Structure formats: C-alpha cells, structure tokens
XYZ file of C-alpha atoms in Angstrom:
374
model
C -35.378 54.884 43.410
C -33.294 56.918 44.751
C -33.889 55.064 48.679
C -32.920 51.795 46.330
C -29.778 53.372 44.846
C -28.747 54.858 48.475
C -29.784 50.616 50.149
C -26.770 49.523 47.150
C -24.420 52.218 48.104
C -24.603 51.213 51.467
C -24.895 47.459 50.923
C -21.451 48.156 48.549
C -18.993 49.814 50.613
C -19.977 48.026 53.861
C -19.199 44.662 51.938
C -16.235 46.473 50.802
C -14.814 47.131 53.900
C -15.660 44.035 56.074
C -12.859 40.840 54.434
C -14.691 38.560 55.949
C -17.773 38.932 54.172
C -15.933 39.106 51.078
C -19.517 39.613 49.263
C -18.711 41.675 45.748
C -22.279 42.909 44.172
C -22.362 43.492 40.158
C -23.467 46.614 39.038
C -27.317 46.907 38.133
C -25.475 48.939 35.007
C -24.905 45.319 33.791
C -28.589 44.612 33.953
C -29.906 47.638 32.501
C -31.372 47.460 29.273
C -34.638 47.417 27.068
C -35.901 43.813 25.578
C -39.419 44.192 23.771
C -39.512 47.503 25.032
C -39.159 47.074 28.703
C -36.715 48.039 31.059
C -34.574 45.706 32.590
C -32.141 45.889 35.611
C -30.372 44.505 38.488
C -31.778 44.149 42.369
C -30.316 43.556 45.509
C -32.134 42.437 48.771
C -30.415 41.184 52.198
C -31.235 40.612 55.542
C -27.399 41.408 56.855
C -26.217 38.291 56.411
C -27.573 36.604 52.830
C -27.459 38.209 49.620
C -29.360 38.252 46.845
C -28.823 39.820 43.128
C -31.677 39.436 40.842
C -32.962 41.148 37.665
C -36.808 41.613 36.156
C -35.520 39.765 33.095
C -37.722 35.997 33.938
C -37.825 36.916 37.483
C -34.212 35.262 37.452
C -31.874 35.204 40.828
C -28.328 36.292 39.805
C -26.401 35.414 42.779
C -26.776 33.848 46.059
C -23.697 35.857 49.251
C -24.301 32.770 51.922
C -21.546 32.361 54.793
C -19.395 29.044 55.779
C -18.960 27.735 59.192
C -16.007 30.561 59.468
C -18.048 33.442 58.368
C -16.836 33.700 55.156
C -19.694 34.550 52.468
C -19.016 32.755 48.775
C -21.456 33.141 45.564
C -23.254 29.820 45.261
C -24.971 30.651 42.782
C -24.286 30.221 38.870
C -25.021 32.728 37.123
C -23.465 35.927 34.681
C -22.686 38.733 35.613
C -24.666 41.069 32.527
C -27.608 40.854 30.734
C -26.693 39.880 27.429
C -25.308 36.683 28.778
C -28.606 35.391 29.707
C -30.458 36.906 26.451
C -28.106 35.367 23.682
C -26.330 32.419 26.091
C -25.466 29.579 23.770
C -25.679 27.529 26.521
C -27.845 26.776 29.784
C -31.284 28.633 29.223
C -32.663 27.945 32.561
C -29.823 29.958 34.676
C -31.555 30.665 37.761
C -35.002 32.184 36.279
C -39.075 31.142 36.923
C -40.261 29.153 34.545
C -43.287 28.567 33.334
C -46.734 29.074 32.065
C -45.703 24.789 32.787
C -42.545 23.842 35.135
C -41.081 20.553 32.948
C -42.272 18.584 30.405
C -45.433 18.169 28.654
C -45.759 15.018 26.490
C -45.308 16.201 22.801
C -46.482 19.373 23.650
C -50.309 18.516 23.780
C -53.103 18.476 26.076
C -56.570 18.471 25.985
C -59.153 20.229 28.373
C -62.814 20.822 28.099
C -62.654 19.283 24.574
C -59.869 21.529 22.637
C -56.338 20.170 21.786
C -54.181 22.646 22.803
C -50.512 22.130 21.162
C -47.127 23.819 22.626
C -44.044 24.395 21.199
C -41.802 21.199 21.075
C -38.510 22.820 22.293
C -36.611 19.716 24.636
C -37.048 16.081 22.266
C -40.528 16.306 20.705
C -41.866 17.632 24.039
C -42.457 21.294 25.183
C -40.110 21.579 28.540
C -40.620 24.966 30.886
C -43.095 26.646 29.094
C -41.684 26.384 25.407
C -39.484 28.541 22.855
C -40.768 31.902 24.557
C -41.783 31.202 28.725
C -41.734 33.623 31.629
C -38.243 33.323 31.678
C -37.480 35.282 28.419
C -39.891 38.105 29.396
C -39.265 40.916 31.178
C -41.455 41.058 34.856
C -42.814 44.149 36.186
C -41.639 45.231 39.642
C -44.244 45.777 41.624
C -42.228 46.574 44.836
C -38.766 46.458 46.310
C -37.815 47.110 49.641
C -34.069 45.679 51.874
C -35.070 42.372 51.852
C -38.120 41.952 49.297
C -39.036 42.528 45.983
C -41.895 41.197 44.092
C -42.762 41.474 40.094
C -45.234 40.414 38.048
C -45.897 39.303 34.728
C -48.624 38.621 32.323
C -48.829 35.366 30.318
C -51.182 36.119 26.807
C -53.653 34.400 25.878
C -52.544 32.260 23.103
C -49.223 32.963 23.731
C -47.443 29.483 21.682
C -50.250 27.762 21.973
C -51.273 28.099 25.857
C -55.062 29.375 26.512
C -55.936 32.394 29.459
C -54.499 35.414 30.017
C -52.541 34.289 33.421
C -51.116 37.001 35.302
C -48.398 35.942 37.538
C -46.563 37.466 40.591
C -43.882 36.159 42.382
C -42.587 37.629 45.539
C -38.590 36.724 46.675
C -38.186 37.927 50.708
C -34.860 37.051 52.593
C -36.311 36.326 56.296
C -34.709 36.851 59.617
C -33.777 33.055 60.032
C -31.892 32.877 56.227
C -34.276 31.939 54.228
C -34.966 32.665 50.646
C -38.989 32.501 50.498
C -40.502 32.793 47.283
C -44.508 33.157 47.153
C -46.168 33.028 43.957
C -49.802 33.828 42.356
C -51.563 33.282 39.707
C -54.946 34.060 38.043
C -56.280 33.368 34.757
C -59.036 34.337 32.712
C -59.722 31.044 30.841
C -58.742 27.316 32.258
C -55.669 26.711 31.588
C -52.382 24.459 33.377
C -50.350 26.089 35.991
C -46.919 24.607 37.103
C -44.382 27.305 38.279
C -41.248 26.695 39.337
C -37.532 28.322 39.973
C -34.764 27.144 38.279
C -32.228 28.786 40.501
C -28.868 26.696 39.911
C -26.242 25.988 43.363
C -23.161 24.895 44.628
C -22.348 24.838 47.984
C -18.933 25.248 47.909
C -18.962 28.529 45.778
C -17.127 27.482 42.982
C -18.736 26.244 39.743
C -15.769 24.666 38.607
C -16.019 22.008 42.073
C -18.297 18.350 41.562
C -20.865 18.531 43.811
C -21.202 14.764 43.809
C -19.652 14.714 47.953
C -22.574 17.062 48.688
C -24.989 15.041 51.182
C -28.464 15.113 50.109
C -32.063 13.949 51.728
C -35.246 14.056 49.977
C -38.196 13.000 52.033
C -40.058 10.836 49.388
C -40.555 7.708 49.090
C -42.177 7.226 45.378
C -41.293 8.658 42.165
C -42.756 8.716 38.593
C -40.192 7.387 36.439
C -39.492 8.064 33.296
C -38.656 6.991 29.218
C -35.482 7.456 27.211
C -36.998 11.253 26.463
C -37.936 12.192 30.978
C -41.271 11.630 30.272
C -43.487 10.393 32.854
C -44.529 6.576 32.561
C -47.267 7.592 34.116
C -46.309 5.208 37.176
C -45.985 5.836 40.851
C -43.117 3.549 41.636
C -41.718 2.953 45.577
C -38.145 3.879 45.881
C -37.214 1.133 48.369
C -33.879 0.008 46.853
C -33.444 2.346 44.074
C -30.785 4.874 43.624
C -33.382 7.341 43.761
C -34.120 6.476 47.187
C -32.578 9.452 49.453
C -34.735 9.269 53.060
C -31.647 8.234 54.470
C -28.843 10.848 53.480
C -25.752 10.010 50.878
C -23.524 11.436 48.784
C -25.475 12.885 44.922
C -22.135 10.797 44.385
C -22.446 7.738 46.129
C -25.088 5.597 43.604
C -25.124 7.793 40.881
C -22.886 5.599 38.217
C -25.103 2.825 39.250
C -26.414 0.162 36.371
C -30.129 1.622 36.319
C -32.407 1.750 34.094
C -33.147 5.391 35.601
C -30.072 6.382 36.034
C -29.529 6.204 31.853
C -32.626 7.674 31.195
C -31.963 10.686 33.479
C -28.382 10.709 32.512
C -28.035 10.868 36.500
C -30.641 12.608 38.538
C -32.664 14.210 36.485
C -36.291 13.289 38.101
C -39.615 14.241 40.134
C -39.930 13.129 43.803
C -43.204 12.609 44.777
C -42.411 14.450 48.457
C -44.218 12.625 51.665
C -46.476 15.192 52.492
C -48.732 14.752 55.677
C -51.088 17.638 54.400
C -52.417 19.038 51.188
C -51.329 22.463 51.441
C -49.104 22.800 54.431
C -45.570 24.023 54.329
C -43.122 21.043 54.920
C -39.685 19.901 54.505
C -39.203 18.425 50.969
C -34.952 18.175 51.223
C -31.671 19.168 52.566
C -27.925 19.548 50.598
C -24.740 19.676 53.032
C -21.606 20.513 51.790
C -19.119 19.297 54.278
C -15.962 20.819 53.374
C -17.716 24.731 53.751
C -20.110 23.329 56.035
C -23.041 25.046 54.140
C -26.376 23.303 54.270
C -29.190 24.124 52.566
C -33.086 23.058 53.245
C -36.242 22.643 51.086
C -39.721 23.398 52.490
C -42.712 24.007 49.929
C -46.484 23.321 49.894
C -45.827 21.641 46.725
C -46.255 18.104 45.997
C -42.812 17.320 43.718
C -39.713 18.435 43.721
C -37.350 17.839 41.056
C -33.939 17.637 41.545
C -31.131 17.789 38.677
C -27.492 17.737 39.645
C -26.352 19.561 36.515
C -25.412 16.589 33.438
C -25.579 18.658 30.806
C -22.981 21.112 31.853
C -19.980 20.601 29.716
C -17.669 23.431 31.050
C -17.823 25.207 28.023
C -19.453 28.411 29.746
C -18.139 30.029 32.309
C -19.383 31.927 34.901
C -19.626 35.685 36.470
C -16.527 34.989 38.582
C -14.640 33.202 35.748
C -15.085 29.790 36.368
C -16.093 26.975 34.072
C -19.782 25.947 35.333
C -18.442 22.471 34.926
C -20.372 18.362 34.299
C -22.457 17.593 37.539
C -21.301 20.927 39.167
C -24.337 22.650 40.084
C -27.991 21.329 41.319
C -31.513 22.743 41.094
C -33.943 21.607 43.345
C -37.817 22.742 42.120
C -40.604 22.433 43.947
C -43.607 21.833 41.719
C -46.515 19.363 40.932
C -45.498 16.671 39.025
C -44.151 16.845 35.014
C -46.721 15.970 32.726
C -49.837 15.731 34.628
C -51.840 17.113 32.543
C -51.960 14.553 30.167
C -52.293 11.988 33.656
C -55.699 11.778 35.234
C -53.280 9.722 38.596
C -50.902 13.062 39.220
C -51.679 15.723 41.216
C -54.051 18.333 38.946
C -52.789 21.462 37.261
C -55.577 23.105 35.932
C -56.330 27.218 37.654
C -59.828 28.053 36.574
C -61.171 31.518 35.793
C -61.992 32.718 39.538
C -59.731 30.215 40.958
C -56.189 31.572 42.251
C -53.122 29.296 42.028
C -50.252 29.611 45.133
C -47.351 27.838 45.299
C -45.025 28.786 48.240
C -40.702 27.250 47.821
C -38.662 28.107 50.927
C -34.350 27.567 50.604
C -33.228 28.305 53.707
C -29.800 28.618 54.739
C -27.439 27.591 57.698
C -23.949 25.903 58.383
C -22.953 23.348 61.042
C-alpha cells in the first residue's frame, strides 16, 4: 500500500505541474468507507498517456483521462466524485461498473436449467436487468493486485443469491497497455451450472463534457444483423439483417443521423439500446467490434472483443437532473455505452450463443477499449 500511495502522490504532482495534461485526480479518501463489512477505496492506474481511476465497489470505472488531437486531456467517463453518490444514487445505477452475473435482460426473470426453473429479480419492467436488485455492481470486490498500469479484482456471487444458482467466482483485470488500450479480462468458475454473461457498463462522452450531446459522434459497428426487441427491450428471438435499417452502422455515420427516423426498433428502444450480432470470423478470436469518433476533439475510440455481441446504448434515459464529478449535468443522449457480451436473454433462446457455465469450465471474456486521436 505504501508503494501505491507514493505512485498516486507522484501522479498527482506530475499532472498538477503540467498544464497540457490538465488531469485532476480524485482523492482516494472520497471513496473510503465500509459496505457490508468490506472496505472500499479508489485506485489509479496509468500508462503515462491514459489515466484511469476505479473503485472496488462494483469494479467500477470512475474516470478516464485521455488526450485530444492537441494533447489536452479530458475526463471522458461520466461518474461521481464520492462513494456515497454511487451507493445512494437515485438516478443511473449502472454508471461504470461490471454488471452480472448476467448482463442485459432476462425475460420475466425466469429460465430453466437441467429441468429446474429459476426465478431472478424483476427489477426492470417485469424482467431481470444486469443481475437483479443486488448484482455484482453493488458488491465490494476484493483487490487481488495493483501496480502502476493494472489492477485485478475478484468477487464471489454466492449460490442462491437473488435466485441465481452456483457459487460464482469472478475475476476482472483492468490493464492499460502501451498502445493506449484499456483491456478488461474476465474469468469465472462455478460449482453448479449457471448462466454467465459479464460486461463493463462504462459510459463515455469523447468531448469530455457530459452536458454535450453525443449525437454528433461518428459510429461504426461491425455487424450485419441484430436481435430485434419488443417494447420492454426483450429480444423476440429473431436474428434479422440490418440492410436498410437505421441500426446499420457498417458504414460510419453520426449517432444522430437516423435516430429520429420512424422505425419500430427505435421506438421500442427509445433510440439506440440494442444488441448487434458482431460479424466475427472466429468464435474465440479478439476482433474489431466498433469505433466512435468525436470530430471536434479528434478523440477516436475502438472496441475489440472475443464476444459475439455488442450492446450500444446512447443515454436515452438520462434527464440532466444529476451532475457528474465536474459539476456538469448528465444530459439526455449525452453519454454512451459499448457493452461487449453474449446476446441478451440467451438463456431462453436456443438459437442464441450459449451462456451456461458448467463446473470444471472457465468463463473467459476480453474487452479492449483503444484510445487515440486524429
């Protein structure tokens, strides 16, 4: 811990003396408390160009400082400046954490496995969203190791918690590479068959201002199909081509280009809040999934993953009634999420990628957010 303190102190001194970087680190003391008998804090990792702060409450990304084309850094990750706002937040609960045991939605919170029907919490319009009322995002993770550019956390989601089967042991490593990538590597094991579909729910606004619309961001998604949703955002079970659809981002266009088009899927999602079936060439390889470019700052972000799906959500439910750590209101469609994952409600659709983890197997998942500028 002494080495970690000296590292953070050194970072703070370096950035304070460098007007070009303009990085303002949040103090760890703002995140030091005890929840369910476990200590929480804030951790800082950096590769010299990208700086990330995370808390072990939900393995949550709190800040990401990245440079624009002029070398000026901004915090591109909406978040709060203290632990109380995350614990008691009346607005967006999923601001930056790892979500699970199963990310996204499960229809009517019910699935059958090995002849047994399991029921999970109905925390979203009669369905289960991101693990239920007390998913891994609201648990305090153990910090296994931390160094200048990497941190590993783990958590045990116990058998029977909110109806989920199996003692699920989860590990997540956040690493900053020399190529300005934030790589998240997950593993999980279980002692009982159980569905697993972890994902990061980190929000982004590449302008660095959460009151600025993201509709002018330019988006590419490497997918020719989607899983259409009903009015409660539950997949119908179909897999449909995107040709001619406003969800077709194979050729880049701004997020706002067709978001107001008269389209059933856009009405159901209140904008973009859908799963794209990625056009992968292999089942397990890490491949390009999506990119986002913000033309004013020049910030450019790519997503690479080994997962078959990408949920893109463009902040349709933000209202501007809550402010971020810099005092900026988080406005309507002023932040977006790229969730690499298996497809939503896959446990109830035999034609979707399998999400069941068996004893003796290891769940693995890699998500890479690569930052640059042009």
